[in-house]
XYZ file of C-alpha atoms in Angstrom:
571
model
C 72.208 103.169 116.937
C 70.906 106.997 115.566
C 72.387 109.103 112.992
C 74.162 111.999 113.203
C 73.543 115.412 110.842
C 77.362 115.935 109.451
C 78.080 119.419 108.070
C 76.242 121.384 105.396
C 79.995 121.171 103.513
C 80.634 117.920 104.390
C 76.892 116.444 103.283
C 77.622 119.149 100.355
C 80.143 116.082 99.182
C 78.483 113.201 100.899
C 75.604 113.566 98.034
C 77.896 113.630 95.188
C 78.161 110.340 95.281
C 80.338 107.380 96.250
C 81.131 109.728 99.231
C 84.311 110.872 97.909
C 85.692 110.695 102.046
C 85.053 106.701 102.255
C 86.628 106.741 98.446
C 89.609 107.852 99.887
C 89.180 105.731 103.001
C 88.085 102.609 100.727
C 91.509 104.300 98.426
C 93.937 103.759 101.670
C 92.460 100.461 103.021
C 92.297 98.089 100.161
C 96.150 99.420 98.901
C 96.927 98.307 102.629
C 94.762 95.032 101.847
C 93.659 94.435 98.815
C 96.962 95.413 97.140
C 98.536 93.005 98.754
C 96.348 89.844 98.734
C 96.583 91.399 95.236
C 100.025 91.004 94.434
C 100.149 87.807 95.974
C 97.487 85.903 93.613
C 99.332 87.870 90.465
C 103.192 86.230 92.448
C 101.903 82.683 92.620
C 101.228 82.635 89.101
C 104.827 84.885 87.408
C 107.799 82.543 86.732
C 110.279 85.698 88.091
C 111.471 87.051 91.128
C 109.689 90.563 91.986
C 110.638 93.201 89.982
C 112.257 90.789 87.289
C 110.294 89.871 83.432
C 108.536 86.394 83.359
C 105.326 84.407 82.274
C 102.926 83.012 84.132
C 101.896 79.296 85.136
C 100.410 76.796 87.649
C 103.851 75.971 89.092
C 103.430 77.480 92.290
C 100.395 75.430 92.977
C 101.611 72.047 91.960
C 104.538 72.612 93.859
C 102.038 72.913 97.228
C 99.819 69.750 95.832
C 102.031 67.439 97.694
C 101.885 65.604 100.165
C 104.633 67.097 101.933
C 102.680 70.036 101.825
C 99.657 67.987 103.104
C 102.504 66.915 105.728
C 103.645 70.459 106.304
C 99.575 72.079 106.407
C 98.321 68.708 109.117
C 101.235 69.258 111.025
C 101.323 73.687 111.666
C 97.140 73.017 111.758
C 97.899 70.232 114.590
C 99.883 72.258 116.087
C 97.434 75.031 116.222
C 94.675 73.058 117.626
C 96.952 71.547 120.024
C 98.227 75.076 121.652
C 95.038 77.271 120.476
C 92.984 73.878 122.884
C 94.636 74.153 125.652
C 95.459 77.612 126.321
C 92.157 78.488 125.992
C 90.955 76.067 128.457
C 93.768 77.520 130.511
C 92.611 81.031 129.135
C 89.395 80.195 130.260
C 89.357 79.198 133.993
C 91.769 81.592 134.792
C 89.780 85.037 134.032
C 86.413 83.271 135.323
C 89.081 82.836 138.286
C 89.540 86.578 138.292
C 87.236 88.142 137.152
C 84.139 86.066 138.785
C 85.873 84.641 142.278
C 87.334 86.580 145.383
C 90.285 84.591 144.464
C 93.751 86.748 146.278
C 95.418 88.667 144.486
C 92.852 89.489 141.791
C 94.157 92.637 140.683
C 97.679 92.215 141.202
C 97.860 88.661 138.783
C 95.229 90.471 135.722
C 97.861 92.491 135.735
C 101.226 89.755 135.329
C 98.730 87.779 133.622
C 97.895 89.613 130.566
C 102.094 91.361 131.167
C 103.413 88.327 128.092
C 101.376 90.108 125.758
C 103.286 93.329 125.699
C 106.207 91.418 125.397
C 107.643 89.930 122.417
C 107.194 86.469 121.128
C 110.983 86.122 119.941
C 111.956 87.796 123.360
C 109.808 84.824 125.115
C 111.239 82.565 122.762
C 114.796 83.151 123.729
C 114.582 83.508 127.134
C 113.643 79.797 127.795
C 116.209 78.370 125.060
C 117.815 79.606 127.797
C 116.169 78.271 130.636
C 115.044 74.664 129.255
C 118.538 73.689 127.037
C 118.704 70.486 127.544
C 122.252 71.077 127.845
C 122.870 74.104 130.222
C 119.156 75.791 130.779
C 118.877 76.238 134.697
C 116.503 75.087 135.212
C 117.715 70.969 134.052
C 121.656 72.361 135.555
C 118.653 72.292 139.057
C 116.162 69.231 138.395
C 120.076 67.146 137.641
C 121.319 68.389 141.070
C 118.625 67.614 143.012
C 117.218 64.428 142.025
C 120.914 63.133 140.853
C 119.010 61.951 137.296
C 121.410 62.597 133.894
C 118.313 63.346 132.273
C 117.062 66.636 131.569
C 113.345 67.675 132.577
C 112.882 69.732 129.803
C 113.857 70.234 126.305
C 112.863 73.423 124.084
C 114.253 71.941 121.208
C 110.747 69.490 121.127
C 107.402 68.943 119.911
C 106.586 69.709 123.821
C 108.550 72.539 124.013
C 106.982 74.517 120.989
C 104.377 74.229 122.693
C 104.337 75.274 125.558
C 106.169 78.330 124.302
C 102.839 78.932 122.132
C 100.576 78.375 124.848
C 101.846 80.661 126.875
C 101.715 83.700 124.544
C 97.946 82.842 123.729
C 96.900 81.723 127.385
C 97.605 85.702 128.380
C 95.774 87.470 124.477
C 92.990 84.910 125.389
C 92.857 85.443 129.051
C 92.626 89.723 128.146
C 89.075 88.484 125.849
C 87.395 86.670 128.137
C 88.109 89.029 131.589
C 85.950 91.392 130.555
C 82.991 88.632 129.236
C 83.193 87.412 132.311
C 82.823 90.152 134.273
C 79.794 91.621 131.950
C 77.512 88.279 131.706
C 74.359 88.534 134.126
C 74.711 86.650 137.471
C 70.902 86.033 137.290
C 71.410 83.526 134.105
C 73.459 81.016 136.814
C 71.005 81.149 139.861
C 68.165 80.165 137.726
C 69.833 77.293 137.146
C 71.204 76.420 140.683
C 67.313 77.312 142.042
C 66.268 74.873 139.645
C 68.108 71.474 140.651
C 71.559 72.421 138.808
C 74.786 71.714 140.424
C 77.136 74.434 140.092
C 79.897 72.653 137.705
C 77.024 71.932 135.394
C 75.643 75.732 135.858
C 79.323 75.971 134.911
C 79.299 74.278 131.714
C 76.155 74.926 130.268
C 74.804 77.988 131.700
C 78.170 80.087 131.073
C 79.908 78.026 128.942
C 77.435 78.054 126.951
C 75.862 81.931 126.636
C 79.606 82.432 126.621
C 79.734 80.260 122.850
C 80.775 83.206 120.545
C 83.266 85.202 122.683
C 84.631 81.466 123.156
C 84.250 80.374 119.410
C 85.948 84.023 118.092
C 88.433 83.254 121.189
C 90.005 79.744 119.524
C 88.839 80.783 115.924
C 91.363 84.506 116.627
C 93.761 81.768 118.215
C 94.082 78.569 115.787
C 95.094 81.231 112.618
C 97.830 82.753 115.159
C 99.224 79.521 115.981
C 98.672 78.325 112.234
C 100.625 81.750 112.154
C 103.376 81.280 114.937
C 106.617 82.000 113.612
C 109.312 82.142 116.437
C 109.121 79.556 118.467
C 108.853 77.240 115.503
C 112.046 79.356 113.386
C 114.516 78.331 116.710
C 113.335 75.256 118.608
C 110.902 73.355 115.360
C 113.543 73.547 113.020
C 116.208 71.459 115.267
C 114.056 69.539 116.360
C 112.409 68.762 112.577
C 108.821 70.030 113.193
C 107.990 71.940 110.366
C 105.293 74.769 110.157
C 103.214 77.357 107.425
C 105.002 80.971 108.420
C 108.853 79.535 109.068
C 108.030 77.218 105.634
C 107.792 80.559 103.545
C 110.246 82.841 105.233
C 113.124 79.038 104.323
C 112.034 79.416 100.991
C 112.990 82.995 100.338
C 115.697 83.063 102.315
C 117.456 80.127 102.469
C 117.172 78.977 98.823
C 120.408 79.452 96.700
C 118.171 80.143 94.261
C 115.170 80.432 95.723
C 111.656 79.766 93.534
C 109.407 82.725 94.909
C 106.762 81.796 93.239
C 105.988 78.696 95.242
C 106.269 80.708 98.716
C 103.717 83.700 97.361
C 101.986 80.361 96.041
C 101.805 78.464 99.617
C 100.843 82.017 101.170
C 97.626 82.573 99.059
C 95.920 79.470 100.010
C 97.332 79.775 103.418
C 94.567 82.954 102.701
C 92.209 80.480 101.847
C 92.579 78.240 104.627
C 91.955 81.405 107.145
C 89.354 82.892 105.239
C 87.889 78.630 105.631
C 88.038 79.137 109.163
C 85.966 81.760 109.622
C 83.019 80.843 107.088
C 82.990 78.061 110.112
C 82.819 80.042 112.774
C 79.974 81.711 111.273
C 78.164 78.891 110.353
C 78.329 77.478 113.653
C 76.453 80.670 114.664
C 73.885 81.506 112.365
C 71.266 81.801 113.828
C 70.947 81.316 117.555
C 71.161 83.514 120.343
C 73.534 84.739 122.908
C 72.434 87.787 125.649
C 74.478 87.332 128.286
C 73.394 90.953 129.532
C 69.959 92.105 129.734
C 68.062 94.908 129.749
C 67.198 94.381 133.569
C 68.966 95.410 135.807
C 71.780 93.421 137.845
C 74.861 93.796 139.924
C 77.745 91.186 139.602
C 78.043 89.256 142.524
C 81.471 87.475 143.161
C 81.920 83.855 144.673
C 82.427 82.659 147.028
C 85.651 79.984 147.051
C 86.009 79.807 151.061
C 88.527 77.193 151.841
C 88.967 76.835 148.287
C 90.326 80.418 147.717
C 93.980 79.153 147.679
C 93.690 76.226 145.481
C 92.478 78.187 143.213
C 95.515 80.726 143.056
C 97.760 77.602 142.919
C 96.611 77.974 138.231
C 97.048 82.084 139.384
C 100.191 82.200 140.597
C 102.199 78.143 138.152
C 100.924 80.771 134.677
C 102.371 83.967 136.655
C 105.860 82.227 137.641
C 105.872 80.421 134.045
C 105.528 83.218 131.626
C 106.398 86.173 134.142
C 109.044 85.967 136.739
C 111.642 82.567 135.964
C 112.035 84.618 132.367
C 112.897 88.042 134.447
C 115.181 86.226 136.527
C 116.935 84.417 134.200
C 117.484 87.633 131.651
C 118.800 89.651 135.240
C 121.138 86.842 135.760
C 121.891 85.960 131.853
C 123.215 90.090 132.220
C 125.925 90.135 134.992
C 127.834 87.212 134.408
C 130.265 86.462 132.112
C 129.578 83.397 130.280
C 125.969 81.568 129.693
C 125.547 78.399 131.466
C 128.332 79.454 135.216
C 127.208 81.105 137.774
C 129.611 82.148 139.729
C 129.888 84.891 142.376
C 133.909 85.334 140.459
C 132.360 85.639 137.016
C 130.042 88.883 137.394
C 130.260 91.702 135.168
C 128.532 95.092 133.972
C 130.224 93.989 130.274
C 127.507 93.410 128.137
C 125.896 96.861 129.687
C 128.766 98.580 128.377
C 128.613 96.398 125.168
C 124.919 96.616 124.136
C 124.987 99.979 125.480
C 128.219 101.530 122.941
C 127.153 98.968 120.200
C 125.859 101.476 117.244
C 123.849 98.733 115.239
C 122.001 98.053 118.566
C 121.715 102.134 119.805
C 120.341 102.114 115.971
C 117.762 99.255 115.376
C 116.403 101.030 118.759
C 115.643 103.964 117.124
C 113.917 102.396 114.604
C 111.934 100.515 116.998
C 110.580 104.145 118.552
C 110.385 105.585 115.673
C 108.221 102.414 113.921
C 105.523 101.314 116.551
C 105.087 105.774 116.995
C 104.760 107.071 113.983
C 102.629 103.091 113.195
C 100.527 103.609 116.345
C 99.657 106.965 115.733
C 98.494 106.587 111.959
C 96.651 103.177 112.751
C 94.707 104.817 114.879
C 94.306 108.075 113.628
C 92.891 105.949 110.106
C 91.429 103.246 112.151
C 89.422 106.022 114.499
C 88.008 107.547 110.850
C 86.847 104.523 109.581
C 84.958 103.572 112.717
C 83.456 106.742 112.651
C 81.935 106.648 109.644
C 81.043 102.648 110.325
C 79.534 103.437 113.160
C 78.061 107.321 113.597
C 77.299 107.430 109.860
C 74.843 106.516 106.953
C 76.922 106.768 104.228
C 77.510 104.247 101.184
C 80.361 101.917 101.356
C 80.743 101.481 105.245
C 80.011 98.325 105.537
C 82.950 97.566 102.742
C 85.011 100.120 105.073
C 84.908 97.954 107.458
C 85.827 95.048 104.881
C 88.886 96.326 103.576
C 89.510 95.967 108.055
C 88.597 93.322 108.743
C 90.576 91.229 106.185
C 93.509 91.408 107.433
C 92.926 89.328 110.600
C 93.542 86.283 108.608
C 97.088 87.858 106.781
C 99.389 87.043 108.830
C 101.964 88.592 109.068
C 104.699 86.649 107.261
C 102.198 86.547 104.273
C 101.498 90.048 104.446
C 105.439 90.570 103.639
C 105.554 88.065 101.171
C 102.414 90.203 99.099
C 104.210 93.629 100.269
C 107.194 92.168 98.130
C 105.568 92.348 95.466
C 104.256 95.576 96.327
C 107.748 97.050 97.147
C 109.552 95.092 93.929
C 106.694 96.334 90.699
C 106.093 100.119 91.878
C 107.420 102.476 90.186
C 111.716 102.865 90.513
C 111.523 106.477 92.055
C 109.800 104.881 94.691
C 112.638 103.170 96.287
C 110.623 101.606 98.911
C 111.790 98.208 99.997
C 114.098 97.643 102.892
C 112.911 100.318 104.115
C 111.566 102.016 107.632
C 108.870 103.187 105.700
C 108.386 99.929 103.646
C 107.604 97.885 107.497
C 105.553 100.842 108.744
C 103.060 100.381 106.187
C 102.848 96.571 106.911
C 102.278 97.489 110.020
C 99.593 100.031 110.238
C 97.989 96.586 107.994
C 98.674 94.445 110.351
C 96.897 96.369 113.363
C 94.034 97.814 110.945
C 91.968 95.954 112.373
C 92.837 96.179 116.455
C 92.195 100.360 115.747
C 88.553 99.403 113.804
C 87.654 97.214 116.712
C 89.048 99.081 119.673
C 87.191 102.540 118.215
C 83.867 100.868 117.003
C 83.216 99.853 120.324
C 83.913 103.209 121.863
C 81.242 104.894 119.212
C 79.388 102.286 119.866
C 78.480 102.967 123.758
C 78.075 107.095 122.519
C 74.781 108.288 121.957
C 74.408 110.083 119.843
C 71.737 112.775 121.375
C 75.201 114.694 123.133
C 76.964 115.745 119.025
C 73.900 116.199 118.641
C 73.055 118.936 121.468
C 76.472 120.011 120.798
C 75.478 121.699 117.206
C 71.973 123.085 118.643
C 74.172 125.106 120.652
C 76.144 126.803 117.981
C 79.831 124.105 118.137
C 80.965 123.465 114.924
C 81.098 119.359 113.836
C 85.358 120.176 113.963
C 84.725 121.701 117.711
C 82.464 119.037 117.872
C 84.234 116.378 116.778
C 86.995 117.615 120.180
C 85.124 118.612 122.606
C 82.174 116.283 122.355
C 83.878 113.148 120.756
C 87.203 113.030 121.310
C 86.592 113.535 124.845
C 84.770 110.736 125.482
C 87.116 108.239 123.986
C 89.941 109.472 124.789
C 90.330 106.948 127.174
C 89.509 104.056 124.380
C 92.073 106.098 121.830
C 95.080 106.042 124.744
C 93.941 102.275 124.916
C 94.111 100.644 121.640
C 97.164 103.195 120.589
C 99.337 101.250 123.737
C 98.224 98.392 121.949
C 99.655 99.011 118.553
C 102.370 100.355 120.034
C 103.294 97.213 121.594
C 102.011 95.399 118.636
C 104.669 97.051 115.821
C 106.863 96.353 118.728
C 106.420 93.062 118.500
C 105.834 92.158 114.891
C 108.965 89.822 113.640
C 107.720 87.578 110.575
C 106.840 90.591 108.584
C 109.555 92.183 109.330
C 111.520 89.847 108.573
C 111.402 89.770 105.368
C 111.209 93.747 104.030
C 114.207 95.394 106.640
C 117.464 95.950 104.800
C 120.917 96.607 106.759
C 120.429 99.762 108.637
C 116.843 99.155 109.722
C 116.513 96.389 111.540
C 114.392 96.642 114.816
C 115.054 95.162 118.367
C 113.387 91.670 117.649
C 115.852 91.655 114.529
C 119.003 92.807 116.703
C 117.615 89.946 119.494
C 117.563 86.660 115.884
C 120.347 87.571 115.546
C 122.511 88.018 118.509
C 121.038 84.293 119.355
C 121.692 83.574 116.308
C 125.734 84.095 116.640
C 125.457 83.216 120.641
C 125.882 85.950 122.648
C 123.075 84.792 124.876
C 124.651 87.647 127.470
C 124.067 90.659 125.135
C 120.383 89.273 124.553
C 119.469 89.306 128.684
C 120.564 92.374 129.215
C 118.008 93.753 125.819
C 115.684 91.868 127.050
C 115.814 93.574 130.863
C 115.599 97.181 128.575
C 112.393 96.534 126.786
C 110.986 94.818 129.813
C 111.769 97.723 131.708
C 110.523 100.008 128.597
C 107.005 98.118 128.516
C 106.724 98.655 132.093
C 107.473 101.623 131.703
C 104.660 102.383 128.785
C 101.872 100.522 131.275
C 102.620 102.919 134.157
C 102.553 105.109 131.933
C 99.377 104.608 131.173
C 98.233 104.177 133.581
C 98.374 107.518 135.352
C 97.394 109.102 132.125
C 94.221 108.063 132.326
C 93.945 108.302 136.018
C 94.393 112.012 135.510
C 91.921 112.443 133.717
C 93.290 114.374 130.506
C 91.266 115.472 127.407
C 91.539 117.152 124.740
C 90.495 120.796 125.816
């Protein structure tokens, strides 16, 4: 990619040494990533809780290196690997059907299949607790009524129940990553395979999937990491079924012990990051020295595979996922919000009282405001910082840009729970005049750190598609550097910027694993409120709040669609 010129004043700054602008970016990113990472290592050796004087020893790692923790690690990896294998296979089939075939309703299916990405995992988990409760879950009640069988059809409090929840969330996420990759693939590669005599299924497995190995391996790795950091399903249902995972073990060690030893959960958190890094190294090793070109320089027209009489059969797996992940949860929330008691569905039990309770509850209103402040403020801050980092790494040749890229990527390996433990130590050791712990500011900092890789990746892809010649022409025409950035660069990357903003907004809206360790009374988010109401047995209010969250998702996606279609741009 051609580098571009920069303003003389900025050029003088950059020639002073390790470029001051990049140096400041490094300081900010290091504070967001290396800060909590370094404090995790510090806390894993420190003998007392954050903020108290103490010594240093290896007791935390001795506690981690036990047979019990080996079983915990194996159970976490087994659940994550099972979830990843099922969801990646399912997402690959769905993405291929939607992107490359004439399956009915492709546009609507793409929107509906990705819908669960924007729903908080705590909401998905609680809804399926209503649907698949072995005693009063509506699916089990319907099954027993129709068949007369005394045993429940589904049990959410089980290994299969936890996997089912994780598969729903992972499939939608992987589908979003894969569908555009299938669209971009040159069909001539598959045509050549068929001309050589290969059968359709041979072409699909040997050529199509073979050429997508980088994307599939990246998706597998991301899904495996997300699976190992899974928190809500294991917390709500796995614990009661005797299923333990790393994230829930860290949380319970910090919050449920009478006299918690922070050294053990901190050492466990640092060990988790090391495991994530090893997974990344494995992926690099697998792909090292191999070339995968799915889009060539020759012109080509993506072609749709005509399924003929198999169209409606191919539609079934798509419809199955939409029904399970979207339609059933929405219907359950609607029914749960209008009946007086969960599980008792009679006409004389209809009521609007739960809506009144939610709308007049000051703590729920406060959590809604806190969530919006975090989501909007975090999205603006993250995209602003991510845009600058992406510009420095993609559009200039300044020294230190590779280190910037690494620092921005690092949070991929830091699950929300682990990041929260690191920031606990950071905030505890801040000067007394900076009381961040338990505030909205503390959660905002953690959210920006967690969402930084998303913003940088989105904006890096946007900058990579824009030729530097456009900015050069603007400068030659007499525009200043800032004018060029506003009228040319920002105008061209505006759609990607808005997409990134939306992804970060919903990423913060979904986040619970970090917030649950960093919040205090008065700074609760919607996810925390949902969890507390669920634990208190107020399922009907959970249904009402869930509907409001779904309405917010629909309104935000509609507004974003209208925003892009109207071509809103900086002027």
